[in-house]
Coordinates of C-alpha atoms in Angstrom, one line a residue:
Chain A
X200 CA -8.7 64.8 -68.1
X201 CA -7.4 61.4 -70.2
X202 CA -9.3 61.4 -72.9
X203 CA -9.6 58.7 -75.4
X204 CA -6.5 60.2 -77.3
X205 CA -3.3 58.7 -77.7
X206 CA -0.3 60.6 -76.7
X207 CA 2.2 57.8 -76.7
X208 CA 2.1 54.9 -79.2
X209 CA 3.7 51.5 -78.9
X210 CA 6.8 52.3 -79.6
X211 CA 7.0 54.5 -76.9
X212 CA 7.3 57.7 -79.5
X213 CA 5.2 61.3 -78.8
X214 CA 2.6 62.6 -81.2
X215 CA 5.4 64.5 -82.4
X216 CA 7.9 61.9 -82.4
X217 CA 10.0 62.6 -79.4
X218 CA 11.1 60.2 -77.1
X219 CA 10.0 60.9 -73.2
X220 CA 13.3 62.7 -72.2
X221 CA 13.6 64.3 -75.4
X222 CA 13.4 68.4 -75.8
X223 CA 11.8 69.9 -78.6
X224 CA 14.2 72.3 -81.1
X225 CA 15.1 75.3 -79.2
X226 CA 16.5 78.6 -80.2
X227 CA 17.0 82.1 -78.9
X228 CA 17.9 84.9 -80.1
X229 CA 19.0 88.2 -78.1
X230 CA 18.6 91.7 -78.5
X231 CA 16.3 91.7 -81.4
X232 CA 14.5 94.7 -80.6
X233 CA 15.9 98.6 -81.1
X234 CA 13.8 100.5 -78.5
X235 CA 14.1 98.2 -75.7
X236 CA 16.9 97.8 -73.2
X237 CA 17.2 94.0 -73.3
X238 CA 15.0 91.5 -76.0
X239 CA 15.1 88.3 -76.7
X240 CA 13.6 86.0 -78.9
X241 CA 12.7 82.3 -77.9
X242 CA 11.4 79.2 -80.4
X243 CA 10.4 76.2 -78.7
X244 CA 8.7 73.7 -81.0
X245 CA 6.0 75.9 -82.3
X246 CA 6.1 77.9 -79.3
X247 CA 7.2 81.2 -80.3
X248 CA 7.7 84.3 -78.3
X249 CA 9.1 87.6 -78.4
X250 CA 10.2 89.5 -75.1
X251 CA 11.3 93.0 -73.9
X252 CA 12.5 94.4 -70.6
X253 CA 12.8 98.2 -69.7
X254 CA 14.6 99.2 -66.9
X255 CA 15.8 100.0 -64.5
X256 CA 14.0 103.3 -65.4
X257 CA 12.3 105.6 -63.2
X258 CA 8.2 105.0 -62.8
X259 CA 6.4 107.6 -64.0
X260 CA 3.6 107.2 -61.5
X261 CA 5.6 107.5 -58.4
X262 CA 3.4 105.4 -56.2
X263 CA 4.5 102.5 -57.5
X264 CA 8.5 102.7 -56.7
X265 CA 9.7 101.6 -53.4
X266 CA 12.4 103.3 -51.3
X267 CA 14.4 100.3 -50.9
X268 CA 14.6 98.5 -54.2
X269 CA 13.5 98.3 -57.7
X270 CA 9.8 97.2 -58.4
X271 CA 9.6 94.7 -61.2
X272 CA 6.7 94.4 -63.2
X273 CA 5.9 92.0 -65.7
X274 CA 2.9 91.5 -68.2
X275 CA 2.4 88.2 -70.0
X276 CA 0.3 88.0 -72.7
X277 CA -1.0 86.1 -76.0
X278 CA -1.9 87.3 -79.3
X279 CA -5.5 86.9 -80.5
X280 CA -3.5 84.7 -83.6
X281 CA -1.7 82.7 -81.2
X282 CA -4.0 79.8 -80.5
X283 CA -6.4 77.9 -82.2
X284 CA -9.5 80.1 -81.5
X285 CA -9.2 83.4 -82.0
X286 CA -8.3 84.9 -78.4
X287 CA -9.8 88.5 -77.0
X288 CA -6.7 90.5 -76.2
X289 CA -8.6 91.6 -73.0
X290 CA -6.2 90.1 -70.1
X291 CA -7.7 86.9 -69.0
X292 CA -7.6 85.3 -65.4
X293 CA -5.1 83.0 -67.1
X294 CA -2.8 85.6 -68.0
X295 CA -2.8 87.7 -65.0
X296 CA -1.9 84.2 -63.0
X297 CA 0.9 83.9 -65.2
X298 CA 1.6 87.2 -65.5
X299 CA 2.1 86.8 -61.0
X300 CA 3.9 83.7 -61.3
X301 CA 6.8 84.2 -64.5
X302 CA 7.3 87.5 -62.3
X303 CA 8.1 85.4 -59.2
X304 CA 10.0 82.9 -61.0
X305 CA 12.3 85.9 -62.6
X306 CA 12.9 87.8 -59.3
X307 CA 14.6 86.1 -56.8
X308 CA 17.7 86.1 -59.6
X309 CA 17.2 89.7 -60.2
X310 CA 19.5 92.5 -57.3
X311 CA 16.4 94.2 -57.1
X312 CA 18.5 96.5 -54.1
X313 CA 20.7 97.9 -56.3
X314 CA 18.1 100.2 -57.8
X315 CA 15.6 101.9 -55.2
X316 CA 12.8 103.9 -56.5
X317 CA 13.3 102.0 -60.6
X318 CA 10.9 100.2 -62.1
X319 CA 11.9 97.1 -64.2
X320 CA 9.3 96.5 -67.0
X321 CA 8.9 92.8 -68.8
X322 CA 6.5 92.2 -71.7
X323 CA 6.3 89.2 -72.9
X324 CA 4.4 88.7 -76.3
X325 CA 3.1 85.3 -77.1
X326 CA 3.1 85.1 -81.0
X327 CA 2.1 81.5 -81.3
X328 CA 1.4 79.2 -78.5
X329 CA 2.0 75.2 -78.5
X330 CA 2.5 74.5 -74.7
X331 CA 4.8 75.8 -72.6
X332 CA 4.4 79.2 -73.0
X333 CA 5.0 80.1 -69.6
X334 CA 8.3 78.5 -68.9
X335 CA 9.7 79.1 -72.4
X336 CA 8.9 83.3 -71.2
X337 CA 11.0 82.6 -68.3
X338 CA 13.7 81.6 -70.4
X339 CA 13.2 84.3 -72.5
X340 CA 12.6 87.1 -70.2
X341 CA 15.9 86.0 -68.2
X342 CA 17.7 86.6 -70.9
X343 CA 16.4 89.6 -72.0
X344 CA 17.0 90.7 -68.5
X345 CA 20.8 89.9 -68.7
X346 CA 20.5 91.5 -72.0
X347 CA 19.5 94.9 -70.4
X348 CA 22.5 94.2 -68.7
X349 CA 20.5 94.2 -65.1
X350 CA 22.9 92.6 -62.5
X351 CA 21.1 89.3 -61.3
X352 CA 22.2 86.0 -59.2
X353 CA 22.2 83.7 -61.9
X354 CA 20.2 83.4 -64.8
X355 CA 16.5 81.6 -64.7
X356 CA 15.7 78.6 -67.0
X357 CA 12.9 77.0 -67.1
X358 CA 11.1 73.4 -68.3
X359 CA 8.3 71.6 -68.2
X360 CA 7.9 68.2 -67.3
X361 CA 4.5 66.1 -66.6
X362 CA 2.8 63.0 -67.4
X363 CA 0.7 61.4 -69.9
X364 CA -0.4 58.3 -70.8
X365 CA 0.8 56.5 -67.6
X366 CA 4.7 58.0 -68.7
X367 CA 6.5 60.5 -67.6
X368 CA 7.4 63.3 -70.4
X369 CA 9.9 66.1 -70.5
X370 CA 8.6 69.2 -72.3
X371 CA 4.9 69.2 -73.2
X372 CA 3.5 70.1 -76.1
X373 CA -0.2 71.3 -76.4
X374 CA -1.7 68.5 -77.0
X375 CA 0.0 66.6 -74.0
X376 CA -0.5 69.6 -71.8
X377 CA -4.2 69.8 -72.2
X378 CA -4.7 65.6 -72.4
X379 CA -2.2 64.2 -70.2
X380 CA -2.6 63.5 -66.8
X381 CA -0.1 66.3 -65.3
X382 CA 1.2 69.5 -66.3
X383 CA 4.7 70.6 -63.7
X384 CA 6.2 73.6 -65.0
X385 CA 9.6 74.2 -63.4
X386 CA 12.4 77.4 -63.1
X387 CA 15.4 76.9 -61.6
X388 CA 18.3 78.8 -60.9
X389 CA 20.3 76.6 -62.1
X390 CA 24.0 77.9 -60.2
X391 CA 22.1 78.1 -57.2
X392 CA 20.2 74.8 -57.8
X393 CA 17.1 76.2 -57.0
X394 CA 13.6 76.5 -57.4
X395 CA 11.6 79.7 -58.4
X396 CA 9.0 78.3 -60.2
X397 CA 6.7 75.2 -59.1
X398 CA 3.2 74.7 -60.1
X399 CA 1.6 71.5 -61.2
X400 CA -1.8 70.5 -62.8
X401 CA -3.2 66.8 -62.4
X402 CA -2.6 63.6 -60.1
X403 CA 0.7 62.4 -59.2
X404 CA 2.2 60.1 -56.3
X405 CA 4.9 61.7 -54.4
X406 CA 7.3 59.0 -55.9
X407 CA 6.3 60.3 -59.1
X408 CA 6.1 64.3 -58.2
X409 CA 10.3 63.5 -57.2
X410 CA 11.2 61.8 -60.4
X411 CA 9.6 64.4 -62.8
X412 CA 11.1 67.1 -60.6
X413 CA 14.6 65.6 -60.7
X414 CA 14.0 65.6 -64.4
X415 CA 12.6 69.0 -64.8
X416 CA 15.4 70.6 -63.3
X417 CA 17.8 67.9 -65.8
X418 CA 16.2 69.6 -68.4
X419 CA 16.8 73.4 -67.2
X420 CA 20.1 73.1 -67.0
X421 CA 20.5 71.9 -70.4
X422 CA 18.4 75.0 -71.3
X423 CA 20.6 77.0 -69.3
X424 CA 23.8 76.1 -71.6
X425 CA 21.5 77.7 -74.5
X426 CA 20.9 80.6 -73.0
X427 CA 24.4 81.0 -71.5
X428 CA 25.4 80.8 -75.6
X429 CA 22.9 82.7 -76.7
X430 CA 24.2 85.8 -74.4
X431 CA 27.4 84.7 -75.6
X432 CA 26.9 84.8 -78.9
X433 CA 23.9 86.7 -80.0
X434 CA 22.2 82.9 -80.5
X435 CA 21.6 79.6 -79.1
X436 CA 19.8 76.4 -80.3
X437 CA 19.8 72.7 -79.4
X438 CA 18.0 70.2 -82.8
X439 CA 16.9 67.7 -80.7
X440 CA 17.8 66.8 -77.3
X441 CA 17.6 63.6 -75.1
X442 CA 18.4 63.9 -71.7
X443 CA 20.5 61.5 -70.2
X444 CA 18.6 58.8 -68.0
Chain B
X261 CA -2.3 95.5 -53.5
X262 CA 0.1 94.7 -50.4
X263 CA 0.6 98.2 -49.9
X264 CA 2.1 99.8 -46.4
X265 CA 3.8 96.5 -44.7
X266 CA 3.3 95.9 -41.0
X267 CA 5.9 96.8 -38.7
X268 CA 7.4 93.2 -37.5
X269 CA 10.0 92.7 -35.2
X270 CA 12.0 90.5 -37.1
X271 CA 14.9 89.4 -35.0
X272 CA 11.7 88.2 -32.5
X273 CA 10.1 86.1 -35.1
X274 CA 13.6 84.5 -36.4
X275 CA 14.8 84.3 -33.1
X276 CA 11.8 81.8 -32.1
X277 CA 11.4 80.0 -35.2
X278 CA 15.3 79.1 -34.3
X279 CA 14.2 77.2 -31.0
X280 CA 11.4 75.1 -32.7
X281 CA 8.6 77.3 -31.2
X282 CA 6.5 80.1 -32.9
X283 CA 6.0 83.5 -30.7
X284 CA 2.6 82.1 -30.4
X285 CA 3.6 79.1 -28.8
X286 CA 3.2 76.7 -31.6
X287 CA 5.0 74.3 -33.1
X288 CA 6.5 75.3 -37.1
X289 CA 4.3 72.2 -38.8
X290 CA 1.4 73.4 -36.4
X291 CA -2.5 75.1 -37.6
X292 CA -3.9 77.3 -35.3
X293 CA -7.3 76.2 -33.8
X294 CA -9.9 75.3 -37.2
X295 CA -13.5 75.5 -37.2
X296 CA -15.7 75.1 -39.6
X297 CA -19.7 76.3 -40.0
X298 CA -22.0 74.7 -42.6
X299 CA -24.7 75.8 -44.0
X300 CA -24.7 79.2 -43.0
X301 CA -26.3 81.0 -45.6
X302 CA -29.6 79.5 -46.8
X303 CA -29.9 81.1 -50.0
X304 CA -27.1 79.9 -50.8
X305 CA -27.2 76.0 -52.4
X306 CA -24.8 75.1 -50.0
X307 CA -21.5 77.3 -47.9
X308 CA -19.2 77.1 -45.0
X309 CA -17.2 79.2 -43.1
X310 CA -13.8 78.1 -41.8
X311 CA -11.8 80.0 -39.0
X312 CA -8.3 79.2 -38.9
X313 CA -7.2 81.4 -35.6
X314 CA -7.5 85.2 -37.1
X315 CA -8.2 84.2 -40.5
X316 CA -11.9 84.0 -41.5
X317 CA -13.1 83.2 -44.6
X318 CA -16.9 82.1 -46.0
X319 CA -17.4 80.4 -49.1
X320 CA -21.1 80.2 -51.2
X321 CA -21.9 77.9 -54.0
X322 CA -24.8 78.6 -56.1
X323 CA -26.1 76.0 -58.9
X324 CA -27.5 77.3 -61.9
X325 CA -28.8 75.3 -65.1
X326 CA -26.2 76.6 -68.2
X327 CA -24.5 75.5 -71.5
X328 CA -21.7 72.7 -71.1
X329 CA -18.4 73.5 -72.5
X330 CA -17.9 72.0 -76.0
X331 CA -15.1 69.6 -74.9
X332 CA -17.0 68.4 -72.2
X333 CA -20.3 68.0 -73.3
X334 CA -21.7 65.7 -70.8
X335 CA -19.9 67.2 -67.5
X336 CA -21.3 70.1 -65.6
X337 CA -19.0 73.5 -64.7
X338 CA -17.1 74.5 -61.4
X339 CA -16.2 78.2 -61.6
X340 CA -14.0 79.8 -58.8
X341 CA -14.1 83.1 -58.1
X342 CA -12.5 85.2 -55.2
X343 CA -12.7 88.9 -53.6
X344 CA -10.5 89.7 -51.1
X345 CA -13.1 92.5 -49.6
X346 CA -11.7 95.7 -47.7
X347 CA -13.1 94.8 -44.2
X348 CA -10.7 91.7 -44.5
X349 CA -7.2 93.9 -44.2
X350 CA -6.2 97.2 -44.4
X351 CA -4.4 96.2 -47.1
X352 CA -6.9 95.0 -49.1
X353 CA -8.7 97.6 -51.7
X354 CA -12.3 97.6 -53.0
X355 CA -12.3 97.2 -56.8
X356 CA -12.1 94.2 -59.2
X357 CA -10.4 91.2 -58.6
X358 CA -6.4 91.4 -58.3
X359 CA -3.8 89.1 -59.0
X360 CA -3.8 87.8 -55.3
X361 CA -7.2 87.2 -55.6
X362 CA -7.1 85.6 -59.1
X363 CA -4.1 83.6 -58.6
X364 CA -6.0 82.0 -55.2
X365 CA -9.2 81.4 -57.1
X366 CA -7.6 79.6 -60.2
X367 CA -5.4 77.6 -57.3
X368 CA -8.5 76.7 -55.3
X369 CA -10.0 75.4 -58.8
X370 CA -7.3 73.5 -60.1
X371 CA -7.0 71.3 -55.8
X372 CA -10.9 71.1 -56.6
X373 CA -10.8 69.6 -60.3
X374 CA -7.7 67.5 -60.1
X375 CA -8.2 66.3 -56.4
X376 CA -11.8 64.4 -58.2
X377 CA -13.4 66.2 -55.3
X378 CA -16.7 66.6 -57.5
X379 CA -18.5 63.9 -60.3
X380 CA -19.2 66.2 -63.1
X381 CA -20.7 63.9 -65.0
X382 CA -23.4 63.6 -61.9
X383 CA -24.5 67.1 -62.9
X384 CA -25.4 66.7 -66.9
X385 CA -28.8 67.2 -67.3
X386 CA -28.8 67.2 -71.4
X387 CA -25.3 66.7 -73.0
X388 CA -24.3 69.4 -75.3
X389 CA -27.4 71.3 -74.1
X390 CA -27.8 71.6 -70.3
X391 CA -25.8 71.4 -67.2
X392 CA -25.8 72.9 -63.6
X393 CA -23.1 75.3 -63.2
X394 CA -21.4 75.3 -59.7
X395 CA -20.6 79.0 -59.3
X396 CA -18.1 78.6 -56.0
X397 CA -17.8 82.3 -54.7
X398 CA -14.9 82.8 -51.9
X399 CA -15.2 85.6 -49.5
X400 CA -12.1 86.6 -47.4
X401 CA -13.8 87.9 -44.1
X402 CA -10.6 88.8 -42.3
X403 CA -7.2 87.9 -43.0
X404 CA -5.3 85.9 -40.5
X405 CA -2.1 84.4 -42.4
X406 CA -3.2 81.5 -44.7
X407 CA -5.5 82.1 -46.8
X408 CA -5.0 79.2 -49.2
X409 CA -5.7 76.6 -46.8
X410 CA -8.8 78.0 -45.5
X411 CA -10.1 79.1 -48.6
X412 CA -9.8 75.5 -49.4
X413 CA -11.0 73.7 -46.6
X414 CA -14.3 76.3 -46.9
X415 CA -14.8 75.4 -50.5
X416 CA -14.5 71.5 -50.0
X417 CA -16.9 71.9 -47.0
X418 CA -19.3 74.2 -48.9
X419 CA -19.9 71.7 -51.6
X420 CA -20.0 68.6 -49.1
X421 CA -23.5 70.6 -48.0
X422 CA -24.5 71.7 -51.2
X423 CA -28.0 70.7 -52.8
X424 CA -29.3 71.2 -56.2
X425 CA -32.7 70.8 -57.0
X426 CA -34.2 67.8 -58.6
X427 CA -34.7 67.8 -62.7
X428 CA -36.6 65.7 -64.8
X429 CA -36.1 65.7 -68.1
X430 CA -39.5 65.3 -70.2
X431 CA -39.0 65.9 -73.8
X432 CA -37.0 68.7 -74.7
X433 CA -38.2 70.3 -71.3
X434 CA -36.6 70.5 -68.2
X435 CA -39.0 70.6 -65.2
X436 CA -37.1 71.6 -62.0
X437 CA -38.5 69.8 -58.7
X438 CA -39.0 71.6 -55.2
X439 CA -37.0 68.4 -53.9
X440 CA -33.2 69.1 -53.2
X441 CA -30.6 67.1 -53.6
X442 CA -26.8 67.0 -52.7
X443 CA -24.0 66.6 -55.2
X444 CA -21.7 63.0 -55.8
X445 CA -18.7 64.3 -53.3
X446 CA -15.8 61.7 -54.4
X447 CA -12.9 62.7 -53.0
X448 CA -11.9 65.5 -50.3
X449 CA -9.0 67.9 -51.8
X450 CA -7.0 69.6 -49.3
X451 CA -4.5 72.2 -49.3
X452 CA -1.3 72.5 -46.9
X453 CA 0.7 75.7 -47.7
X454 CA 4.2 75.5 -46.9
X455 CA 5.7 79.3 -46.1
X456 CA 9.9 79.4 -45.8
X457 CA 11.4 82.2 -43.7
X458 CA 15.4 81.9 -43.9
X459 CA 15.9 78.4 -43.5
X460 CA 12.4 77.5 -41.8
X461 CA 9.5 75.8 -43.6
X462 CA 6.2 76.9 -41.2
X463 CA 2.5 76.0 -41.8
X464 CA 0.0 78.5 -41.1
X465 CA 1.8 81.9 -40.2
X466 CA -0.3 84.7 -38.2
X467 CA -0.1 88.0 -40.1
X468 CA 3.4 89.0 -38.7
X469 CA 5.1 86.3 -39.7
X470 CA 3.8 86.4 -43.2
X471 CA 5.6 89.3 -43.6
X472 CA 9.0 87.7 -43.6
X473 CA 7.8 84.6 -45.6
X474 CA 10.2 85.0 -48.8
X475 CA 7.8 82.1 -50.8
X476 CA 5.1 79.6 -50.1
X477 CA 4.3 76.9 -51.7
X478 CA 0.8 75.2 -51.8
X479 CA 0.4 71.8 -52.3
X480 CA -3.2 70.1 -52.7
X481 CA -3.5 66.0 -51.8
X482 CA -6.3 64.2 -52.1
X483 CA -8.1 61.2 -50.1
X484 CA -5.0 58.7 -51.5
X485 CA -2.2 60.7 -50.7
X486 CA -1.3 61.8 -54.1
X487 CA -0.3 65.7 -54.7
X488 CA -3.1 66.8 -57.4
X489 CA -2.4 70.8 -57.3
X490 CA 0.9 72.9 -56.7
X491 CA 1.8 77.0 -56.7
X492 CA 4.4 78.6 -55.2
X493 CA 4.1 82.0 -54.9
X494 CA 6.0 85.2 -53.7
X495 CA 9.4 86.1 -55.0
X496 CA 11.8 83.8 -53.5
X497 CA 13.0 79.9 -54.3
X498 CA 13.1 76.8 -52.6
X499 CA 15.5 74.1 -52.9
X500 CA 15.2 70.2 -54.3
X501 CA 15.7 69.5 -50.7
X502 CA 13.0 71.6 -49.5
X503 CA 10.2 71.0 -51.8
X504 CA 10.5 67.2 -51.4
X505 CA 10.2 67.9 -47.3
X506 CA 7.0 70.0 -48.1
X507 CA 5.8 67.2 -50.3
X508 CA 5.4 64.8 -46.7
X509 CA 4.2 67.7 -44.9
X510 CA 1.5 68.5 -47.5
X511 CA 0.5 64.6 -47.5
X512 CA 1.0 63.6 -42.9
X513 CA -0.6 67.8 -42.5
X514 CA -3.4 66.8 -45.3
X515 CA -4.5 63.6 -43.4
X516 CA -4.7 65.8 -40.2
X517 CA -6.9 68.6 -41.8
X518 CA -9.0 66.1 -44.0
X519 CA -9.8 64.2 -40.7
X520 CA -11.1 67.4 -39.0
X521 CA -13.4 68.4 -42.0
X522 CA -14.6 65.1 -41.9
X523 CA -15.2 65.0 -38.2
X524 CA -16.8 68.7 -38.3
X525 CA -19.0 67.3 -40.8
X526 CA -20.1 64.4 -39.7
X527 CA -20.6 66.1 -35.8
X528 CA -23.4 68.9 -37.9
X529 CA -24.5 66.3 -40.0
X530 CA -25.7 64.1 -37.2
X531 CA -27.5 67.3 -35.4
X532 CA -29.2 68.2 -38.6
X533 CA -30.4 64.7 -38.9
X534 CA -31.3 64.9 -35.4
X535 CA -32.9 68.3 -34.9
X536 CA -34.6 66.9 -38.2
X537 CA -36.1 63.4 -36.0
X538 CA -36.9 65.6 -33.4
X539 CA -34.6 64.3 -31.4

């Protein structure tokens, strides 16, 4: 998976620039759509995606609903412009995976009992990927939620964390993502300090799996205050961010 | 595709995980009995089955000779696939792949390439031009509890006894031998899935108690002890606390089941070899 490409150079900067514990530019927006009932807009880098929830609404096929609580759906998917090679906007394996996964990240937060026999309904809309897609959607999408003003928990924010060149790196790019030697998405909940999203691509000692977890959920909770201002506010953004060490 | 849920007597299962002991007996951090079968398809370039109690799965490789991709022109290709077939659970519906079924395969993939279980490089045949292509089909045969663990233990063991045939290169042509093979196995990926009900962490849960698991957590280690794949599914959360306790069961619990692939293997391989000396 290392290839013969640099990621960090002797000064200990990132292709980009950034130092290891340092975010990329963030922004959100909320409630940028008219015909939703929550949106939200999220920049991460280059990352850029747009999301909408609907809901709770009644399903029209009723098969779907369930007596006992609301049925949340959620369809993640990228734009044939988004990446560097044209993608097919038929659903790949990838997206149906993540599609599963951002849907389990978002529920736990989500008082799915308050609305029996609803659907909840979040699309998520990759306009232009550079890693991280999937936990900048969870940001997103949890805001977007709380925008539709559907009672949850606590919000969900989400980071990436992983490992290249022999370091350990807080929010990937592409580039790190696809040539490093691990890939940890994380989403917290970050009240409740805990985890609703853990996946992780590559080789890592446990000693190493601890520390980038420790810093993974460091880095959601800064995420979190954006978000938290973004509802507040209509907007949140954070120029460049180190964490502390 | 979970559809109509099993009737579970809840307060049984909770009440029992409570004293340390499972309503089967066994111990939270316990597998039920695992065995494995090699070999059992021959048309098949190599495939095992693995029985972990109920649960019944059968995995098939075939090798075929196909394009490289363009960033790894000298490697050859592992593609999982998975069908959760409708003899396998009531629950389970005939059609195309669902997201269970995807999300296991990708899962299975990922423990495989990351845990260094196979030397791609081993099966280029012509960079840029040829490769073999390991097409690792999983069949769930019936559905027991954990199917993550013995979907991977069956696709580790299926490519432990797979053979591809012998090429030689002449030219630009590619003659392919009669003589067989087996692949460069380097390391041995396994996957320990953790499942929390309330405040209990349990490996391997029997149909019933899946029900109540609220998330899971699957964590692939590899020969060394390092973690090389990680999902956790299902809708609810674990805490710091927790997930660090599931890394040292993935890693004592992935010693365990890696020494009892090994063993299996070894105990066919030596009556192969001897059924083959005419012994």
């Amino acid at each position: 998976m290392s290839g013969k490409k640099r990621l960090i150079d002797e000064n200990g900067l990132r292709v980009d620039g950034r130092r290891w514990n340092e975010l990329r530019p963030l922004k959100i927006e909320v409630g940028i759509l008219s015909n939703v009932d929550g949106s939200a807009r999220i920049i991460q880098g280059k990352t850029h995606i747009l999301v909408g929830v609907y809901g709770p609404r009644e399903s029209f096929a009723k098969h779907v609903s369930l007596p006992d609580r609301s049925v949340v759906r959620c369809r993640y998917r990228m734009a044939p412009f988004s990446v560097e090679e044209r993608k097919s906007p038929a659903p790949s394996r990838r997206e149906i995976e993540l599609s599963k996964v951002i849907r389990e990240a978002l529920e736990p937060a989500i008082l799915v009992e308050e609305f029996p026999r609803t659907i909840i309904d979040i699309f998520i809309e990759v306009l232009e990927a550079d890693g991280g897609t999937r936990c900048a959607s969870i940001t997103a999408a949890s805001v977007a939620l709380a925008d539709a003003g559907i009672p949850m928990k606590d919000l969900v924010a989400a980071c990436a964390v992983g490992k290249a060149d022999g370091k350990l790196i807080v929010d990937l790019s592409d580039m790190e993502d696809k040539y490093g030697e691990a890939d940890v998405p994380v989403a917290i909940m970050p009240n409740k300090n805990i985890i609703t999203l853990l996946q992780m691509d590559g080789t890592l000692t446990s000693d190493e799996f601890n520390a980038l977890l420790q810093l993974a959920m460091k880095g959601c909770k800064r995420i979190h205050e954006v978000q938290r201002k973004a509802l507040k506010d209509g907007f949140g953004e954070i120029k460049n961010l180190v964490l502390e060490e | 595709m979970m559809i109509t849920p099993l009737p579970v007597n809840r307060d049984l299962i909770l009440g029992s995980l409570s004293k340390g002991v499972r309503s089967d007996g066994r111990r939270l951090d316990e597998y039920r009995p695992i065995k494995f079968e090699f070999n059992v398809i021959s048309k098949a370039n190599g495939s095992a089955s693995v029985r972990i109690g109920d649960t019944y799965v059968l995995v098939g490789v075939k090798a075929e000779i196909g394009k490289p991709f363009p960033d790894t022109p000298d490697e050859g290709v592992l593609i999982v696939n998975s069908e959760f077939v409708p003899l396998a659970s009531p629950q389970f519906e005939a059609g195309p792949p669902d997201e269970n079924s995807i999300e296991l395969a990708r899962v299975i993939d990922r423990g495989l390439r990351h845990g260094g279980a196979v030397d791609f490089k081993d099966l280029c045949i012509i960079p840029n031009e040829k490769v073999w292509i390991l097409w690792v089909d999983i069949y769930v045969l019936d559905h027991g509890g954990d199917l993550f663990d013995a979907t991977a233990l069956a696709s580790i063991a299926a490519l432990m006894v797979t053979k591809i045939p012998v090429v030689v290169v002449e030219g630009s042509q590619i003659v392919v031998r009669e003589e067989k093979r087996p692949l460069k196995i380097v390391d041995y990926p396994v996957s320990v899935t953790i499942n929390k009900i309330g405040n209990y962490l349990l490996l391997d849960p029997t149909l019933e108690e899946l029900e109540l698991v609220e998330a899971r957590l699957t964590m692939f280690t590899n020969s060394k002890g390092e973690i090389c794949a990680v999902q956790k599914g299902l809708p609810g959360a674990f805490t710091y606390d927790e997930v660090m306790k599931s890394v040292e069961l993935a890693k004592s619990k992935g010693r365990e089941l890696r020494s009892i692939l090994l063993e299996s293997f070894n105990n066919w391989d030596k009556n192969v070899r001897g059924a083959l000396n005419g012994v």
